[in-house]
Amino acid sequence: MARPSYPLVEALRITADRLEQGAYYQWTHQGSCNCGHLAQTITKLTKSEIHKIALEKEGNWADKTIDYCKTSGFPIDHVISSMLDLGMTTEDISNLEKLACPKVLKNVDSHKKPLRYNDKGDVILYMRIWADLLEQEIINSIKKENTNKVLV
């Protein structure tokens, strides 16, 4: 799972809020899907801009992470780099597109399972749980650090 960072936690929550407030969602549109919405938040590009540059390379977001090269010159690789810079991994991007991270899914209430990767409400839930998990990791790390300082 991603390297915990407050900017990533904030981006996930902002994206979930925007979706909940009625932002256009279409899983088959690379600027309006799960990863496309998070990319909008992180890069400040529009859904149309993201979709256009995503189409310059074949495949969905998971395919793009397999072919990702920071120095390729493809604009979509710059978008992916922006996501990775916040602490995400290419596996996180692939998992977000299909709502498939085992750590996140383990924290979904059983009556909400299985999550549907192309359901806006499920995407919102997934992003919020993921943000909460990352935030908890940050808090635990700070507590551990403070405990270690006291012990020294």
mmCIF file with all atom_site columns, N, CA and C in Angstrom, residues 1-67:
data_model
loop_
_atom_site.group_PDB
_atom_site.id
_atom_site.type_symbol
_atom_site.label_atom_id
_atom_site.label_alt_id
_atom_site.label_comp_id
_atom_site.label_asym_id
_atom_site.label_entity_id
_atom_site.label_seq_id
_atom_site.pdbx_PDB_ins_code
_atom_site.Cartn_x
_atom_site.Cartn_y
_atom_site.Cartn_z
_atom_site.occupancy
_atom_site.B_iso_or_equiv
_atom_site.pdbx_formal_charge
_atom_site.auth_seq_id
_atom_site.auth_comp_id
_atom_site.auth_asym_id
_atom_site.auth_atom_id
_atom_site.pdbx_PDB_model_num
ATOM 1   N N  . MET A 1 1  ? 0.848   -1.181 0.000   1.00 0.00 ? 1  MET A N  1
ATOM 2   C CA . MET A 1 1  ? 0.000   0.000  0.000   1.00 0.00 ? 1  MET A CA 1
ATOM 3   C C  . MET A 1 1  ? 0.889   1.238  0.000   1.00 0.00 ? 1  MET A C  1
ATOM 4   N N  . ALA A 1 2  ? 0.319   2.347  -0.354  1.00 0.00 ? 2  ALA A N  1
ATOM 5   C CA . ALA A 1 2  ? 1.026   3.612  -0.505  1.00 0.00 ? 2  ALA A CA 1
ATOM 6   C C  . ALA A 1 2  ? 1.844   3.986  0.721   1.00 0.00 ? 2  ALA A C  1
ATOM 7   N N  . ARG A 1 3  ? 2.879   4.785  0.465   1.00 0.00 ? 3  ARG A N  1
ATOM 8   C CA . ARG A 1 3  ? 3.619   5.394  1.561   1.00 0.00 ? 3  ARG A CA 1
ATOM 9   C C  . ARG A 1 3  ? 2.694   6.468  2.146   1.00 0.00 ? 3  ARG A C  1
ATOM 10  N N  . PRO A 1 4  ? 2.380   6.376  3.422   1.00 0.00 ? 4  PRO A N  1
ATOM 11  C CA . PRO A 1 4  ? 1.432   7.327  4.004   1.00 0.00 ? 4  PRO A CA 1
ATOM 12  C C  . PRO A 1 4  ? 1.945   8.768  3.933   1.00 0.00 ? 4  PRO A C  1
ATOM 13  N N  . SER A 1 5  ? 1.097   9.655  3.457   1.00 0.00 ? 5  SER A N  1
ATOM 14  C CA . SER A 1 5  ? 1.424   11.079 3.438   1.00 0.00 ? 5  SER A CA 1
ATOM 15  C C  . SER A 1 5  ? 0.129   11.871 3.577   1.00 0.00 ? 5  SER A C  1
ATOM 16  N N  . TYR A 1 6  ? 0.215   12.986 4.297   1.00 0.00 ? 6  TYR A N  1
ATOM 17  C CA . TYR A 1 6  ? -0.983  13.811 4.442   1.00 0.00 ? 6  TYR A CA 1
ATOM 18  C C  . TYR A 1 6  ? -1.479  14.366 3.106   1.00 0.00 ? 6  TYR A C  1
ATOM 19  N N  . PRO A 1 7  ? -0.590  14.749 2.176   1.00 0.00 ? 7  PRO A N  1
ATOM 20  C CA . PRO A 1 7  ? -1.113  15.204 0.878   1.00 0.00 ? 7  PRO A CA 1
ATOM 21  C C  . PRO A 1 7  ? -1.935  14.129 0.153   1.00 0.00 ? 7  PRO A C  1
ATOM 22  N N  . LEU A 1 8  ? -1.529  12.871 0.255   1.00 0.00 ? 8  LEU A N  1
ATOM 23  C CA . LEU A 1 8  ? -2.306  11.798 -0.375  1.00 0.00 ? 8  LEU A CA 1
ATOM 24  C C  . LEU A 1 8  ? -3.631  11.597 0.350   1.00 0.00 ? 8  LEU A C  1
ATOM 25  N N  . VAL A 1 9  ? -3.608  11.615 1.676   1.00 0.00 ? 9  VAL A N  1
ATOM 26  C CA . VAL A 1 9  ? -4.846  11.496 2.459   1.00 0.00 ? 9  VAL A CA 1
ATOM 27  C C  . VAL A 1 9  ? -5.817  12.606 2.057   1.00 0.00 ? 9  VAL A C  1
ATOM 28  N N  . GLU A 1 10 ? -5.299  13.823 1.973   1.00 0.00 ? 10 GLU A N  1
ATOM 29  C CA . GLU A 1 10 ? -6.136  14.965 1.606   1.00 0.00 ? 10 GLU A CA 1
ATOM 30  C C  . GLU A 1 10 ? -6.681  14.813 0.185   1.00 0.00 ? 10 GLU A C  1
ATOM 31  N N  . ALA A 1 11 ? -5.848  14.374 -0.752  1.00 0.00 ? 11 ALA A N  1
ATOM 32  C CA . ALA A 1 11 ? -6.295  14.200 -2.140  1.00 0.00 ? 11 ALA A CA 1
ATOM 33  C C  . ALA A 1 11 ? -7.400  13.156 -2.237  1.00 0.00 ? 11 ALA A C  1
ATOM 34  N N  . LEU A 1 12 ? -7.263  12.062 -1.501  1.00 0.00 ? 12 LEU A N  1
ATOM 35  C CA . LEU A 1 12 ? -8.305  11.028 -1.505  1.00 0.00 ? 12 LEU A CA 1
ATOM 36  C C  . LEU A 1 12 ? -9.616  11.577 -0.948  1.00 0.00 ? 12 LEU A C  1
ATOM 37  N N  . ARG A 1 13 ? -9.539  12.335 0.129   1.00 0.00 ? 13 ARG A N  1
ATOM 38  C CA . ARG A 1 13 ? -10.761 12.885 0.745   1.00 0.00 ? 13 ARG A CA 1
ATOM 39  C C  . ARG A 1 13 ? -11.400 13.957 -0.122  1.00 0.00 ? 13 ARG A C  1
ATOM 40  N N  . ILE A 1 14 ? -10.599 14.807 -0.717  1.00 0.00 ? 14 ILE A N  1
ATOM 41  C CA . ILE A 1 14 ? -11.134 15.838 -1.615  1.00 0.00 ? 14 ILE A CA 1
ATOM 42  C C  . ILE A 1 14 ? -11.833 15.173 -2.801  1.00 0.00 ? 14 ILE A C  1
ATOM 43  N N  . THR A 1 15 ? -11.210 14.146 -3.341  1.00 0.00 ? 15 THR A N  1
ATOM 44  C CA . THR A 1 15 ? -11.792 13.434 -4.484  1.00 0.00 ? 15 THR A CA 1
ATOM 45  C C  . THR A 1 15 ? -13.103 12.762 -4.096  1.00 0.00 ? 15 THR A C  1
ATOM 46  N N  . ALA A 1 16 ? -13.123 12.085 -2.961  1.00 0.00 ? 16 ALA A N  1
ATOM 47  C CA . ALA A 1 16 ? -14.352 11.431 -2.495  1.00 0.00 ? 16 ALA A CA 1
ATOM 48  C C  . ALA A 1 16 ? -15.458 12.462 -2.276  1.00 0.00 ? 16 ALA A C  1
ATOM 49  N N  . ASP A 1 17 ? -15.111 13.600 -1.685  1.00 0.00 ? 17 ASP A N  1
ATOM 50  C CA . ASP A 1 17 ? -16.106 14.660 -1.456  1.00 0.00 ? 17 ASP A CA 1
ATOM 51  C C  . ASP A 1 17 ? -16.645 15.197 -2.779  1.00 0.00 ? 17 ASP A C  1
ATOM 52  N N  . ARG A 1 18 ? -15.751 15.433 -3.741  1.00 0.00 ? 18 ARG A N  1
ATOM 53  C CA . ARG A 1 18 ? -16.186 15.956 -5.039  1.00 0.00 ? 18 ARG A CA 1
ATOM 54  C C  . ARG A 1 18 ? -17.134 14.970 -5.727  1.00 0.00 ? 18 ARG A C  1
ATOM 55  N N  . LEU A 1 19 ? -16.808 13.689 -5.661  1.00 0.00 ? 19 LEU A N  1
ATOM 56  C CA . LEU A 1 19 ? -17.693 12.671 -6.237  1.00 0.00 ? 19 LEU A CA 1
ATOM 57  C C  . LEU A 1 19 ? -19.041 12.656 -5.523  1.00 0.00 ? 19 LEU A C  1
ATOM 58  N N  . GLU A 1 20 ? -19.004 12.733 -4.209  1.00 0.00 ? 20 GLU A N  1
ATOM 59  C CA . GLU A 1 20 ? -20.247 12.708 -3.436  1.00 0.00 ? 20 GLU A CA 1
ATOM 60  C C  . GLU A 1 20 ? -21.117 13.927 -3.730  1.00 0.00 ? 20 GLU A C  1
ATOM 61  N N  . GLN A 1 21 ? -20.482 15.043 -4.048  1.00 0.00 ? 21 GLN A N  1
ATOM 62  C CA . GLN A 1 21 ? -21.223 16.273 -4.332  1.00 0.00 ? 21 GLN A CA 1
ATOM 63  C C  . GLN A 1 21 ? -21.740 16.330 -5.768  1.00 0.00 ? 21 GLN A C  1
ATOM 64  N N  . GLY A 1 22 ? -21.550 15.243 -6.518  1.00 0.00 ? 22 GLY A N  1
ATOM 65  C CA . GLY A 1 22 ? -22.187 15.167 -7.826  1.00 0.00 ? 22 GLY A CA 1
ATOM 66  C C  . GLY A 1 22 ? -21.279 15.277 -9.030  1.00 0.00 ? 22 GLY A C  1
ATOM 67  N N  . ALA A 1 23 ? -19.967 15.218 -8.847  1.00 0.00 ? 23 ALA A N  1
ATOM 68  C CA . ALA A 1 23 ? -19.070 15.267 -10.001 1.00 0.00 ? 23 ALA A CA 1
ATOM 69  C C  . ALA A 1 23 ? -19.408 14.137 -10.968 1.00 0.00 ? 23 ALA A C  1
ATOM 70  N N  . TYR A 1 24 ? -19.300 14.435 -12.240 1.00 0.00 ? 24 TYR A N  1
ATOM 71  C CA . TYR A 1 24 ? -19.572 13.453 -13.290 1.00 0.00 ? 24 TYR A CA 1
ATOM 72  C C  . TYR A 1 24 ? -18.655 12.253 -13.104 1.00 0.00 ? 24 TYR A C  1
ATOM 73  N N  . TYR A 1 25 ? -19.226 11.058 -13.174 1.00 0.00 ? 25 TYR A N  1
ATOM 74  C CA . TYR A 1 25 ? -18.462 9.827  -13.019 1.00 0.00 ? 25 TYR A CA 1
ATOM 75  C C  . TYR A 1 25 ? -18.815 8.873  -14.146 1.00 0.00 ? 25 TYR A C  1
ATOM 76  N N  . GLN A 1 26 ? -17.787 8.357  -14.794 1.00 0.00 ? 26 GLN A N  1
ATOM 77  C CA . GLN A 1 26 ? -17.988 7.326  -15.817 1.00 0.00 ? 26 GLN A CA 1
ATOM 78  C C  . GLN A 1 26 ? -16.731 6.471  -15.834 1.00 0.00 ? 26 GLN A C  1
ATOM 79  N N  . TRP A 1 27 ? -16.870 5.219  -15.446 1.00 0.00 ? 27 TRP A N  1
ATOM 80  C CA . TRP A 1 27 ? -15.711 4.351  -15.313 1.00 0.00 ? 27 TRP A CA 1
ATOM 81  C C  . TRP A 1 27 ? -14.974 4.156  -16.632 1.00 0.00 ? 27 TRP A C  1
ATOM 82  N N  . THR A 1 28 ? -15.669 4.219  -17.759 1.00 0.00 ? 28 THR A N  1
ATOM 83  C CA . THR A 1 28 ? -15.036 4.005  -19.059 1.00 0.00 ? 28 THR A CA 1
ATOM 84  C C  . THR A 1 28 ? -14.389 5.265  -19.633 1.00 0.00 ? 28 THR A C  1
ATOM 85  N N  . HIS A 1 29 ? -14.453 6.385  -18.931 1.00 0.00 ? 29 HIS A N  1
ATOM 86  C CA . HIS A 1 29 ? -13.824 7.642  -19.354 1.00 0.00 ? 29 HIS A CA 1
ATOM 87  C C  . HIS A 1 29 ? -12.577 7.835  -18.500 1.00 0.00 ? 29 HIS A C  1
ATOM 88  N N  . GLN A 1 30 ? -11.401 7.851  -19.114 1.00 0.00 ? 30 GLN A N  1
ATOM 89  C CA . GLN A 1 30 ? -10.166 7.827  -18.337 1.00 0.00 ? 30 GLN A CA 1
ATOM 90  C C  . GLN A 1 30 ? -9.909  9.089  -17.517 1.00 0.00 ? 30 GLN A C  1
ATOM 91  N N  . GLY A 1 31 ? -10.673 10.119 -17.732 1.00 0.00 ? 31 GLY A N  1
ATOM 92  C CA . GLY A 1 31 ? -10.569 11.310 -16.895 1.00 0.00 ? 31 GLY A CA 1
ATOM 93  C C  . GLY A 1 31 ? -11.656 11.385 -15.846 1.00 0.00 ? 31 GLY A C  1
ATOM 94  N N  . SER A 1 32 ? -12.657 10.509 -15.933 1.00 0.00 ? 32 SER A N  1
ATOM 95  C CA . SER A 1 32 ? -13.804 10.534 -15.012 1.00 0.00 ? 32 SER A CA 1
ATOM 96  C C  . SER A 1 32 ? -13.993 9.224  -14.274 1.00 0.00 ? 32 SER A C  1
ATOM 97  N N  . CYS A 1 33 ? -13.006 8.367  -14.340 1.00 0.00 ? 33 CYS A N  1
ATOM 98  C CA . CYS A 1 33 ? -13.066 7.072  -13.653 1.00 0.00 ? 33 CYS A CA 1
ATOM 99  C C  . CYS A 1 33 ? -12.415 7.208  -12.274 1.00 0.00 ? 33 CYS A C  1
ATOM 100 N N  . ASN A 1 34 ? -12.192 6.108  -11.625 1.00 0.00 ? 34 ASN A N  1
ATOM 101 C CA . ASN A 1 34 ? -11.613 6.109  -10.280 1.00 0.00 ? 34 ASN A CA 1
ATOM 102 C C  . ASN A 1 34 ? -10.262 6.822  -10.255 1.00 0.00 ? 34 ASN A C  1
ATOM 103 N N  . CYS A 1 35 ? -9.344  6.375  -11.100 1.00 0.00 ? 35 CYS A N  1
ATOM 104 C CA . CYS A 1 35 ? -8.016  6.988  -11.145 1.00 0.00 ? 35 CYS A CA 1
ATOM 105 C C  . CYS A 1 35 ? -8.067  8.378  -11.768 1.00 0.00 ? 35 CYS A C  1
ATOM 106 N N  . GLY A 1 36 ? -8.909  8.542  -12.762 1.00 0.00 ? 36 GLY A N  1
ATOM 107 C CA . GLY A 1 36 ? -9.035  9.844  -13.410 1.00 0.00 ? 36 GLY A CA 1
ATOM 108 C C  . GLY A 1 36 ? -9.462  10.930 -12.447 1.00 0.00 ? 36 GLY A C  1
ATOM 109 N N  . HIS A 1 37 ? -10.395 10.610 -11.561 1.00 0.00 ? 37 HIS A N  1
ATOM 110 C CA . HIS A 1 37 ? -10.833 11.608 -10.580 1.00 0.00 ? 37 HIS A CA 1
ATOM 111 C C  . HIS A 1 37 ? -9.721  11.955 -9.600  1.00 0.00 ? 37 HIS A C  1
ATOM 112 N N  . LEU A 1 38 ? -8.993  10.958 -9.130  1.00 0.00 ? 38 LEU A N  1
ATOM 113 C CA . LEU A 1 38 ? -7.889  11.257 -8.217  1.00 0.00 ? 38 LEU A CA 1
ATOM 114 C C  . LEU A 1 38 ? -6.803  12.045 -8.947  1.00 0.00 ? 38 LEU A C  1
ATOM 115 N N  . ALA A 1 39 ? -6.548  11.701 -10.199 1.00 0.00 ? 39 ALA A N  1
ATOM 116 C CA . ALA A 1 39 ? -5.571  12.444 -10.998 1.00 0.00 ? 39 ALA A CA 1
ATOM 117 C C  . ALA A 1 39 ? -6.000  13.898 -11.171 1.00 0.00 ? 39 ALA A C  1
ATOM 118 N N  . GLN A 1 40 ? -7.304  14.150 -11.335 1.00 0.00 ? 40 GLN A N  1
ATOM 119 C CA . GLN A 1 40 ? -7.793  15.531 -11.416 1.00 0.00 ? 40 GLN A CA 1
ATOM 120 C C  . GLN A 1 40 ? -7.413  16.308 -10.162 1.00 0.00 ? 40 GLN A C  1
ATOM 121 N N  . THR A 1 41 ? -7.640  15.700 -9.012  1.00 0.00 ? 41 THR A N  1
ATOM 122 C CA . THR A 1 41 ? -7.348  16.364 -7.745  1.00 0.00 ? 41 THR A CA 1
ATOM 123 C C  . THR A 1 41 ? -5.856  16.645 -7.610  1.00 0.00 ? 41 THR A C  1
ATOM 124 N N  . ILE A 1 42 ? -5.044  15.672 -7.939  1.00 0.00 ? 42 ILE A N  1
ATOM 125 C CA . ILE A 1 42 ? -3.601  15.789 -7.739  1.00 0.00 ? 42 ILE A CA 1
ATOM 126 C C  . ILE A 1 42 ? -2.959  16.745 -8.736  1.00 0.00 ? 42 ILE A C  1
ATOM 127 N N  . THR A 1 43 ? -3.370  16.680 -9.999  1.00 0.00 ? 43 THR A N  1
ATOM 128 C CA . THR A 1 43 ? -2.707  17.461 -11.051 1.00 0.00 ? 43 THR A CA 1
ATOM 129 C C  . THR A 1 43 ? -3.397  18.780 -11.373 1.00 0.00 ? 43 THR A C  1
ATOM 130 N N  . LYS A 1 44 ? -4.637  18.919 -10.967 1.00 0.00 ? 44 LYS A N  1
ATOM 131 C CA . LYS A 1 44 ? -5.468  20.090 -11.298 1.00 0.00 ? 44 LYS A CA 1
ATOM 132 C C  . LYS A 1 44 ? -5.831  20.146 -12.785 1.00 0.00 ? 44 LYS A C  1
ATOM 133 N N  . LEU A 1 45 ? -5.602  19.048 -13.505 1.00 0.00 ? 45 LEU A N  1
ATOM 134 C CA . LEU A 1 45 ? -6.044  18.961 -14.895 1.00 0.00 ? 45 LEU A CA 1
ATOM 135 C C  . LEU A 1 45 ? -7.532  18.631 -14.918 1.00 0.00 ? 45 LEU A C  1
ATOM 136 N N  . THR A 1 46 ? -8.195  18.965 -16.016 1.00 0.00 ? 46 THR A N  1
ATOM 137 C CA . THR A 1 46 ? -9.612  18.644 -16.149 1.00 0.00 ? 46 THR A CA 1
ATOM 138 C C  . THR A 1 46 ? -9.777  17.186 -16.577 1.00 0.00 ? 46 THR A C  1
ATOM 139 N N  . LYS A 1 47 ? -10.996 16.698 -16.439 1.00 0.00 ? 47 LYS A N  1
ATOM 140 C CA . LYS A 1 47 ? -11.280 15.325 -16.877 1.00 0.00 ? 47 LYS A CA 1
ATOM 141 C C  . LYS A 1 47 ? -10.992 15.173 -18.363 1.00 0.00 ? 47 LYS A C  1
ATOM 142 N N  . SER A 1 48 ? -11.310 16.189 -19.152 1.00 0.00 ? 48 SER A N  1
ATOM 143 C CA . SER A 1 48 ? -11.074 16.126 -20.602 1.00 0.00 ? 48 SER A CA 1
ATOM 144 C C  . SER A 1 48 ? -9.585  16.096 -20.922 1.00 0.00 ? 48 SER A C  1
ATOM 145 N N  . GLU A 1 49 ? -8.811  16.904 -20.208 1.00 0.00 ? 49 GLU A N  1
ATOM 146 C CA . GLU A 1 49 ? -7.358  16.913 -20.431 1.00 0.00 ? 49 GLU A CA 1
ATOM 147 C C  . GLU A 1 49 ? -6.747  15.557 -20.083 1.00 0.00 ? 49 GLU A C  1
ATOM 148 N N  . ILE A 1 50 ? -7.154  15.007 -18.950 1.00 0.00 ? 50 ILE A N  1
ATOM 149 C CA . ILE A 1 50 ? -6.623  13.704 -18.534 1.00 0.00 ? 50 ILE A CA 1
ATOM 150 C C  . ILE A 1 50 ? -7.027  12.624 -19.532 1.00 0.00 ? 50 ILE A C  1
ATOM 151 N N  . HIS A 1 51 ? -8.284  12.630 -19.936 1.00 0.00 ? 51 HIS A N  1
ATOM 152 C CA . HIS A 1 51 ? -8.759  11.626 -20.897 1.00 0.00 ? 51 HIS A CA 1
ATOM 153 C C  . HIS A 1 51 ? -7.966  11.710 -22.202 1.00 0.00 ? 51 HIS A C  1
ATOM 154 N N  . LYS A 1 52 ? -7.772  12.925 -22.691 1.00 0.00 ? 52 LYS A N  1
ATOM 155 C CA . LYS A 1 52 ? -7.060  13.125 -23.958 1.00 0.00 ? 52 LYS A CA 1
ATOM 156 C C  . LYS A 1 52 ? -5.635  12.583 -23.872 1.00 0.00 ? 52 LYS A C  1
ATOM 157 N N  . ILE A 1 53 ? -4.917  12.923 -22.817 1.00 0.00 ? 53 ILE A N  1
ATOM 158 C CA . ILE A 1 53 ? -3.528  12.456 -22.733 1.00 0.00 ? 53 ILE A CA 1
ATOM 159 C C  . ILE A 1 53 ? -3.457  10.966 -22.402 1.00 0.00 ? 53 ILE A C  1
ATOM 160 N N  . ALA A 1 54 ? -4.459  10.463 -21.698 1.00 0.00 ? 54 ALA A N  1
ATOM 161 C CA . ALA A 1 54 ? -4.480  9.023  -21.393 1.00 0.00 ? 54 ALA A CA 1
ATOM 162 C C  . ALA A 1 54 ? -4.629  8.201  -22.670 1.00 0.00 ? 54 ALA A C  1
ATOM 163 N N  . LEU A 1 55 ? -5.353  8.727  -23.629 1.00 0.00 ? 55 LEU A N  1
ATOM 164 C CA . LEU A 1 55 ? -5.580  7.994  -24.879 1.00 0.00 ? 55 LEU A CA 1
ATOM 165 C C  . LEU A 1 55 ? -4.342  7.936  -25.774 1.00 0.00 ? 55 LEU A C  1
ATOM 166 N N  . GLU A 1 56 ? -3.305  8.703  -25.426 1.00 0.00 ? 56 GLU A N  1
ATOM 167 C CA . GLU A 1 56 ? -2.067  8.659  -26.206 1.00 0.00 ? 56 GLU A CA 1
ATOM 168 C C  . GLU A 1 56 ? -1.310  7.345  -26.001 1.00 0.00 ? 56 GLU A C  1
ATOM 169 N N  . LYS A 1 57 ? -1.630  6.636  -24.920 1.00 0.00 ? 57 LYS A N  1
ATOM 170 C CA . LYS A 1 57 ? -1.047  5.313  -24.676 1.00 0.00 ? 57 LYS A CA 1
ATOM 171 C C  . LYS A 1 57 ? -2.195  4.323  -24.568 1.00 0.00 ? 57 LYS A C  1
ATOM 172 N N  . GLU A 1 58 ? -1.970  3.117  -25.047 1.00 0.00 ? 58 GLU A N  1
ATOM 173 C CA . GLU A 1 58 ? -3.023  2.097  -25.044 1.00 0.00 ? 58 GLU A CA 1
ATOM 174 C C  . GLU A 1 58 ? -3.380  1.643  -23.641 1.00 0.00 ? 58 GLU A C  1
ATOM 175 N N  . GLY A 1 59 ? -4.612  1.167  -23.512 1.00 0.00 ? 59 GLY A N  1
ATOM 176 C CA . GLY A 1 59 ? -5.036  0.478  -22.305 1.00 0.00 ? 59 GLY A CA 1
ATOM 177 C C  . GLY A 1 59 ? -5.681  1.349  -21.254 1.00 0.00 ? 59 GLY A C  1
ATOM 178 N N  . ASN A 1 60 ? -6.073  0.666  -20.174 1.00 0.00 ? 60 ASN A N  1
ATOM 179 C CA . ASN A 1 60 ? -6.680  1.352  -19.037 1.00 0.00 ? 60 ASN A CA 1
ATOM 180 C C  . ASN A 1 60 ? -5.570  1.800  -18.081 1.00 0.00 ? 60 ASN A C  1
ATOM 181 N N  . TRP A 1 61 ? -5.953  2.320  -16.931 1.00 0.00 ? 61 TRP A N  1
ATOM 182 C CA . TRP A 1 61 ? -4.958  2.818  -15.981 1.00 0.00 ? 61 TRP A CA 1
ATOM 183 C C  . TRP A 1 61 ? -4.018  1.711  -15.514 1.00 0.00 ? 61 TRP A C  1
ATOM 184 N N  . ALA A 1 62 ? -4.521  0.524  -15.301 1.00 0.00 ? 62 ALA A N  1
ATOM 185 C CA . ALA A 1 62 ? -3.658  -0.589 -14.877 1.00 0.00 ? 62 ALA A CA 1
ATOM 186 C C  . ALA A 1 62 ? -2.610  -0.881 -15.951 1.00 0.00 ? 62 ALA A C  1
ATOM 187 N N  . ASP A 1 63 ? -3.027  -0.872 -17.212 1.00 0.00 ? 63 ASP A N  1
ATOM 188 C CA . ASP A 1 63 ? -2.086  -1.088 -18.318 1.00 0.00 ? 63 ASP A CA 1
ATOM 189 C C  . ASP A 1 63 ? -1.037  0.020  -18.363 1.00 0.00 ? 63 ASP A C  1
ATOM 190 N N  . LYS A 1 64 ? -1.477  1.237  -18.124 1.00 0.00 ? 64 LYS A N  1
ATOM 191 C CA . LYS A 1 64 ? -0.561  2.373  -18.178 1.00 0.00 ? 64 LYS A CA 1
ATOM 192 C C  . LYS A 1 64 ? 0.500   2.288  -17.078 1.00 0.00 ? 64 LYS A C  1
ATOM 193 N N  . THR A 1 65 ? 0.129   1.734  -15.922 1.00 0.00 ? 65 THR A N  1
ATOM 194 C CA . THR A 1 65 ? 1.128   1.601  -14.851 1.00 0.00 ? 65 THR A CA 1
ATOM 195 C C  . THR A 1 65 ? 2.154   0.523  -15.187 1.00 0.00 ? 65 THR A C  1
ATOM 196 N N  . ILE A 1 66 ? 1.740   -0.498 -15.919 1.00 0.00 ? 66 ILE A N  1
ATOM 197 C CA . ILE A 1 66 ? 2.691   -1.540 -16.343 1.00 0.00 ? 66 ILE A CA 1
ATOM 198 C C  . ILE A 1 66 ? 3.711   -0.936 -17.308 1.00 0.00 ? 66 ILE A C  1
ATOM 199 N N  . ASP A 1 67 ? 3.237   -0.079 -18.205 1.00 0.00 ? 67 ASP A N  1
ATOM 200 C CA . ASP A 1 67 ? 4.101   0.545  -19.217 1.00 0.00 ? 67 ASP A CA 1
ATOM 201 C C  . ASP A 1 67 ? 4.717   1.860  -18.746 1.00 0.00 ? 67 ASP A C  1
#
